[in-house]
Coordinates of C-alpha atoms and ligand atoms in Angstrom, one line a residue:
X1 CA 54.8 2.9 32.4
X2 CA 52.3 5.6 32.2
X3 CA 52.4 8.4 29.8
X4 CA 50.4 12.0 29.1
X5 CA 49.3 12.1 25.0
X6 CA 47.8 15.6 24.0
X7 CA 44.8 14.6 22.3
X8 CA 42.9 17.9 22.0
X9 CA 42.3 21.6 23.2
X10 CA 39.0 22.0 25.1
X11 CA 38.1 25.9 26.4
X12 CA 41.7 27.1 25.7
X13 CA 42.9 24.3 27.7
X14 CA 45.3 21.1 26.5
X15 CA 43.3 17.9 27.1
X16 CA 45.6 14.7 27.8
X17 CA 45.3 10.8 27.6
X18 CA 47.0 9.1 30.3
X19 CA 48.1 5.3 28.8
X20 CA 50.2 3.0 29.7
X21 CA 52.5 1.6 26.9
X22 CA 54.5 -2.1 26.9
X23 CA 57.2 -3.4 24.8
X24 CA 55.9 -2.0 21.3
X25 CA 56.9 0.7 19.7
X26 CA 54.3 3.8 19.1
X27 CA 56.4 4.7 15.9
X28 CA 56.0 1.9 13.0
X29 CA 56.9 4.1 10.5
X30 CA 60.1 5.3 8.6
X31 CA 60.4 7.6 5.5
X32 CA 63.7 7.2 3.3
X33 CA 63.7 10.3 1.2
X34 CA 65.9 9.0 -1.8
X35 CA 64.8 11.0 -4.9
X36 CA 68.3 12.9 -4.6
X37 CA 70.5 12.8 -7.9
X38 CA 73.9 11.8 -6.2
X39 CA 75.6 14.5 -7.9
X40 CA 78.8 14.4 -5.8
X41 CA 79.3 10.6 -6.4
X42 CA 79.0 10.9 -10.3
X43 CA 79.8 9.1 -12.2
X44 CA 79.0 5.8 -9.8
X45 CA 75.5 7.7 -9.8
X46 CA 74.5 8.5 -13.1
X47 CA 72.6 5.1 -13.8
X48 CA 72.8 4.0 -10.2
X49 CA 70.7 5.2 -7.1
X50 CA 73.6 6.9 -4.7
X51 CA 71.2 5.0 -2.2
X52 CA 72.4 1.3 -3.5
X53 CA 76.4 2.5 -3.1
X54 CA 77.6 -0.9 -1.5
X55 CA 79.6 -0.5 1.8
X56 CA 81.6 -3.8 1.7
X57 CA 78.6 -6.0 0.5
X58 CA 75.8 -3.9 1.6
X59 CA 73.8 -1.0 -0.1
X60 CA 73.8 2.0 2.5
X61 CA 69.9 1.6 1.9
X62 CA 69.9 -1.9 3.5
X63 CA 72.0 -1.0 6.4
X64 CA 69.1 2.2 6.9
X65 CA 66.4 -0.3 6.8
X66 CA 68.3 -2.7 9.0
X67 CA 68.5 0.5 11.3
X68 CA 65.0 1.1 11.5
X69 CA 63.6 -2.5 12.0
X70 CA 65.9 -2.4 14.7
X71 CA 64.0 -0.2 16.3
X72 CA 60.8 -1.7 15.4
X73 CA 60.0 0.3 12.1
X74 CA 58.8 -2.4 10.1
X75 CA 56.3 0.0 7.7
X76 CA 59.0 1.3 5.3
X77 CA 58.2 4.6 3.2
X78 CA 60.4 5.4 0.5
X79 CA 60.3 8.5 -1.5
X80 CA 61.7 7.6 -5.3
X81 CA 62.5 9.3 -8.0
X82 CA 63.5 8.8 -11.6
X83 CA 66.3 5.9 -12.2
X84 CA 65.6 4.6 -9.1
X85 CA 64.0 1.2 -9.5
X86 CA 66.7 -0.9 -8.3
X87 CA 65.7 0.4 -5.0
X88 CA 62.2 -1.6 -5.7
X89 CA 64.3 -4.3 -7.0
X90 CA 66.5 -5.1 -3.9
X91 CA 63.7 -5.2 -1.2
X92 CA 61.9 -7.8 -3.6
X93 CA 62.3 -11.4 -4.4
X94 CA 64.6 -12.4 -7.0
X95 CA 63.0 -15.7 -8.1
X96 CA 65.4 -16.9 -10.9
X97 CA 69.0 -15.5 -9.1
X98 CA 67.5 -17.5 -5.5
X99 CA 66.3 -20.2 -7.3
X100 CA 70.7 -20.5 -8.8
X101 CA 72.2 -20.3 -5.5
X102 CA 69.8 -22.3 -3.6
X103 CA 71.7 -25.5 -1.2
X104 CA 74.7 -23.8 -1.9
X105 CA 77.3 -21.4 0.3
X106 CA 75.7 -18.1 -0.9
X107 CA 72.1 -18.6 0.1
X108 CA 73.5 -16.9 3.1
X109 CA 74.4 -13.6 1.7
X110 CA 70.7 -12.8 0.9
X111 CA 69.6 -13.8 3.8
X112 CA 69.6 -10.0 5.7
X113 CA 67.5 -8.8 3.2
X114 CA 65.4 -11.4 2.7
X115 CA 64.7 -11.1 7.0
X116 CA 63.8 -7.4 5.9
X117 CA 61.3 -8.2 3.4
X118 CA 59.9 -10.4 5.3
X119 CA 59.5 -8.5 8.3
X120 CA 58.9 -5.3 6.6
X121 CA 56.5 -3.7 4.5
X122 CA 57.4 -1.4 1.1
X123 CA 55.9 1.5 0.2
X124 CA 56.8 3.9 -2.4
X125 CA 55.9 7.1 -3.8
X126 CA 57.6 9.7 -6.5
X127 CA 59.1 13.1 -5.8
X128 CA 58.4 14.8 -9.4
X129 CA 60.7 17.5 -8.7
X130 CA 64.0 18.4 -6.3
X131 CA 62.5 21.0 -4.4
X132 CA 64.6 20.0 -0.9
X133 CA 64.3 18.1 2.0
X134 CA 61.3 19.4 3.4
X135 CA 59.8 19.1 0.3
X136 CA 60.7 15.1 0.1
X137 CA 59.5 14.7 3.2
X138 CA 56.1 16.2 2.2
X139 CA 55.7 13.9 -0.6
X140 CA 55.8 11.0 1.5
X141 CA 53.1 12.2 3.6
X142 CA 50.6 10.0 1.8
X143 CA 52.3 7.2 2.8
X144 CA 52.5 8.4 6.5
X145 CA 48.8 10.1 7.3
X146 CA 48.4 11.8 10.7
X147 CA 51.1 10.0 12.9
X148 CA 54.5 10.6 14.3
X149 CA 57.5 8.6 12.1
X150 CA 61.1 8.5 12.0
X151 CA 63.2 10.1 9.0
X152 CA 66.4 8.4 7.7
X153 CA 68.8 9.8 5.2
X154 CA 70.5 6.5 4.0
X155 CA 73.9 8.2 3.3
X156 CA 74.3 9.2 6.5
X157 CA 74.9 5.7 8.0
X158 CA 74.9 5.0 12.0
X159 CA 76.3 2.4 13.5
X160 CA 76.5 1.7 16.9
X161 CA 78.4 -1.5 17.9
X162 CA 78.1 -1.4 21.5
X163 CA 74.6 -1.5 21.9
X164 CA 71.0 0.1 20.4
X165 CA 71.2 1.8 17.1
X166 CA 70.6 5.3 16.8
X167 CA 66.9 4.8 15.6
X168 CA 66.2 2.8 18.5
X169 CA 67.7 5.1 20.8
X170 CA 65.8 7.6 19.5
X171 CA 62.2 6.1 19.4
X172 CA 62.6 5.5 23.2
X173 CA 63.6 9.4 23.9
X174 CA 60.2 10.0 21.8
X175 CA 58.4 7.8 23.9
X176 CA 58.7 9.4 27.1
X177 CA 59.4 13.1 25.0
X178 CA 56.4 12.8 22.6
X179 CA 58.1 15.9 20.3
X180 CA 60.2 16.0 17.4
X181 CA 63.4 14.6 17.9
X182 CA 66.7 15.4 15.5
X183 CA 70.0 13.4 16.4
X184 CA 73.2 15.9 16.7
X185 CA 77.0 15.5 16.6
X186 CA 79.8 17.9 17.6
X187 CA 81.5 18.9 13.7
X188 CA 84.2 20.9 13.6
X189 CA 83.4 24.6 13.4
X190 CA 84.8 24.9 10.0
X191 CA 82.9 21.9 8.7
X192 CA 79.0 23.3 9.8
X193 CA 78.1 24.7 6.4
X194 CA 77.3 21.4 5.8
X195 CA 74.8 20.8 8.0
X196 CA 71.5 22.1 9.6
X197 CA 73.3 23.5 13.1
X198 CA 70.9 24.0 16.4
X199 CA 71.5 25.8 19.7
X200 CA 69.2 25.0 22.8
X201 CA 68.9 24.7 26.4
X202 CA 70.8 21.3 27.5
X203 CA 68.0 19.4 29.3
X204 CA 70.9 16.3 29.7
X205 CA 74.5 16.1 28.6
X206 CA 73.2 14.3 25.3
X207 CA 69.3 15.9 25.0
X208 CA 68.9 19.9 24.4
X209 CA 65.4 22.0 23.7
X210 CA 66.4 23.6 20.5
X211 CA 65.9 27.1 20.3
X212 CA 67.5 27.8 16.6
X213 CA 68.4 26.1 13.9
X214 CA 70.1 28.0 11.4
X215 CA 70.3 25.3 7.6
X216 CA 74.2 25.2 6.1
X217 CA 74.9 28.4 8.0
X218 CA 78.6 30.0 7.6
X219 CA 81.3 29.5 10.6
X220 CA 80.6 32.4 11.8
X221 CA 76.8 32.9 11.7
X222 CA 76.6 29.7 13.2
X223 CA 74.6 29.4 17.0
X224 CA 77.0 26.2 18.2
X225 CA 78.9 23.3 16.3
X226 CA 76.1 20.9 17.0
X227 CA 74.9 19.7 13.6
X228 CA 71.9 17.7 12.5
X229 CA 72.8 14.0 11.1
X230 CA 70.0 12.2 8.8
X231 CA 68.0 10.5 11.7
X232 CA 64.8 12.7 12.5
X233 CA 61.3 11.4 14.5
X234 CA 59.0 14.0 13.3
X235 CA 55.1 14.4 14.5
X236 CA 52.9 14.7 11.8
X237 CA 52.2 18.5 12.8
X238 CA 55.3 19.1 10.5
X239 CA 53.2 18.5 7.3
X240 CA 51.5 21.4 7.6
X241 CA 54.3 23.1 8.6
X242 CA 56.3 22.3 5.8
X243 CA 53.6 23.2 3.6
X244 CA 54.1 26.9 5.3
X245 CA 57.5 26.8 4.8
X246 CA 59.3 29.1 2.1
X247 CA 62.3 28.0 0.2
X248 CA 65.5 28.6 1.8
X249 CA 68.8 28.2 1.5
X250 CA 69.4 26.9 -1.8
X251 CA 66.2 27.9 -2.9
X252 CA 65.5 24.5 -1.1
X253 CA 62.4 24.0 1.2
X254 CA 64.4 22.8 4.1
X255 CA 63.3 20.5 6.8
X256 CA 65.1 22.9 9.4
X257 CA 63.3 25.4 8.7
X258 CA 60.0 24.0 9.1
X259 CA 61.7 22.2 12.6
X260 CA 62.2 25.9 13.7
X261 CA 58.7 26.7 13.5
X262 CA 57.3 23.3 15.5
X263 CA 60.6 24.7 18.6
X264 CA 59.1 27.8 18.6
X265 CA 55.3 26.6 18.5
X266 CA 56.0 23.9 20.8
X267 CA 59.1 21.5 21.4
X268 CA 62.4 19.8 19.5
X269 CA 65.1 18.3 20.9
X270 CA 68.3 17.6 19.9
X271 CA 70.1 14.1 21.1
X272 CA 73.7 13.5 21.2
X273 CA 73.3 9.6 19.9
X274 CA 75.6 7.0 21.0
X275 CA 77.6 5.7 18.0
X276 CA 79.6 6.7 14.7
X277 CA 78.4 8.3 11.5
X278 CA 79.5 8.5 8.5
X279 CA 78.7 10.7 5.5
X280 CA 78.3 8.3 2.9
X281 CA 78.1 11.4 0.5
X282 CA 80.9 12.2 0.6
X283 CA 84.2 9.9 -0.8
X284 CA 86.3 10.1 2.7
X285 CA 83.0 9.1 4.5
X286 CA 82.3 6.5 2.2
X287 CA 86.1 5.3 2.7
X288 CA 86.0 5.5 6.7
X289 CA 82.7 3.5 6.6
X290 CA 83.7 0.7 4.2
X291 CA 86.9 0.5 6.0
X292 CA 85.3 0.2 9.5
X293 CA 82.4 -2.0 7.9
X294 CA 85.2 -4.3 6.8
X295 CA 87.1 -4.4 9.9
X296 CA 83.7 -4.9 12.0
X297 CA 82.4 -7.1 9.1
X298 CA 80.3 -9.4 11.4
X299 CA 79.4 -6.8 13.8
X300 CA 77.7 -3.8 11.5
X301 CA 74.3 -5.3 10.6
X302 CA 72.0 -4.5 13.4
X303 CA 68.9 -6.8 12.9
X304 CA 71.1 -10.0 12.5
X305 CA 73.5 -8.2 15.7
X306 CA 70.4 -8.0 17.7
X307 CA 69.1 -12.0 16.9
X308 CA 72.9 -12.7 17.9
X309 CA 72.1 -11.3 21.4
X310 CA 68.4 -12.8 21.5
X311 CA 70.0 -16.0 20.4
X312 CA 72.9 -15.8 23.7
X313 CA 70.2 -14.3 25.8
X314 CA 68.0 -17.5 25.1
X315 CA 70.4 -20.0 25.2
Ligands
LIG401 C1 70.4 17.6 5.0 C2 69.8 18.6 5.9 C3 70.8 19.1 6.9 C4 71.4 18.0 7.6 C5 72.0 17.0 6.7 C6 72.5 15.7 7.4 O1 71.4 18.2 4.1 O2 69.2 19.6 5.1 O3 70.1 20.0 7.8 O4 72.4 18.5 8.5 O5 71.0 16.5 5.7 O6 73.1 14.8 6.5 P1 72.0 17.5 2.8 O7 73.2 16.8 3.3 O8 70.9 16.7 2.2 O9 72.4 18.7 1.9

């Protein structure tokens, strides 16, 4: 399949590479901000990252990671912050505890993460201070240098049981889009204040060209119920553009606002994703997903739900 990459401006004009790409993924990286204090899940939080909140047996981290080397994200960024080394901890051998349960039944339960840290690499960095998404997203940017990655926000966790999961559907809109992508669900109206909301030309049923995007706006300043969940793919044109961006609501330096700026310079779209989400941060969320997690037990892991299929596929 060919492609056209802007690689350049020569004379006022955009210059393109025409490739051709095959099975791998252009994106290899993902960036877990996960500085946040977990304030609404205190006081499960106050010595515990909100990201390592198990859902059934799993921390919501796990499943995130799980997400993205689904989608062929094995070069895992995470942003830290203070009381968060148990984060470092879990994606890391644990010689003496594997060492106890080895020949016995529960080898198997460390088996999905051991897969990740196998297949994946770990990189971390330190936000110093809360200063907002955007902000979080801007101190991973050593970690991520000059090309396009995906963004997960672990408490938002996707699950899509019928087929690819919402990272992977996502990487393969960027790769015939080549443009930010943010992944969208219908809230209710009363519920957007929560969210980043856009509005946008629909290009598809599921894919619209944003044209605003208004951060946590109130009911009735907001352009559409369409609200932004915690899966971005973000071209590396949004450093800088973060770094332009003043604090907004909140005081925060939001991620949406700094999205507005790249729709208005250039292109971001919006994609319905196939699949549920829950808000992990909040305690119905968290309810719903261990609840569904439970119910779906074998079913809610991508990476070892995707070997199943490779396994009948081969067979
Ligand atoms: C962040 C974003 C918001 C987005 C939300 C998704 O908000 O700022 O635009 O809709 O994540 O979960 P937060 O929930 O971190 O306040």
């Amino acid at each position: 399949m060919k492609f056209l990459e802007p690689i350049g401006r020569q004379a006022g004009q955009v210059l393109y590479l025409v490739s051709e790409f095959g099975m791998e993924s252009m994106i290899k990286k993902c960036l877990f901000p996960a500085a946040g204090y977990g304030t609404r899940f205190l006081p499960a939080t106050k010595s515990m990252p909100k990201e390592m909140l198990p859902v059934v047996d799993t921390p919501l981290i796990q499943y995130g990671v799980e997400e993205a080397l689904e989608a062929g994200l094995s070069e895992i960024a995470i942003v830290t912050g203070r009381g968060k080394r148990a984060l470092e901890d879990h994606f890391d051998i644990s010689y003496e505890l594997e060492h106890e349960i080895s020949n016995t039944g529960k080898e198997k339960s460390l088996s999905g993460v051991r897969q990740l840290i196998d297949e994946c690499t770990f990189s971390y960095t330190r936000q110093v201070e809360m200063k907002g998404l955007g902000h979080a997203i801007l101190t991973g940017r050593p970690l991520i240098g000059d090309e396009a990655f995906a963004v997960v926000l672990a408490d938002d966790l996707c699950l899509n049981l019928e087929g690819d999961g919402v990272l992977s559907q996502m990487v393969k809109l960027y790769e015939q889009f080549r443009c930010s992508i943010v992944a969208i669900q219908e809230v209710p109206m009363e519920d957007v204040s929560r969210y980043g909301v856009i509005a946008g030309e629909a290009l598809r049923d599921d894919i619209f060209r944003i044209e605003r995007m208004v951060e946590k706006p109130r009911p009735e300043d907001a352009p559409s119920n369409l609200a932004i969940i915690g899966r971005y793919i973000l071209t590396p044109d949004i450093f800088s553009l973060i770094e332009q961006t003043e604090p907004g609501k909140s005081g925060e330096i939001q991620i949406t606002d700094a999205l507005m700026k790249q729709a208005q310079q250039g292109c971001v779209l919006a994609y319905k994703f196939k699949g549920q989400r829950f808000d992990c941060g909040s305690a119905e969320g968290y309810v719903q997903a261990t609840n569904f997690c439970f119910e779906n037990r074998h079913r809610t892991h991508p990476v070892s739900a995707a070997n199943a299929r490779l396994k009948a596929v081969s067979a």
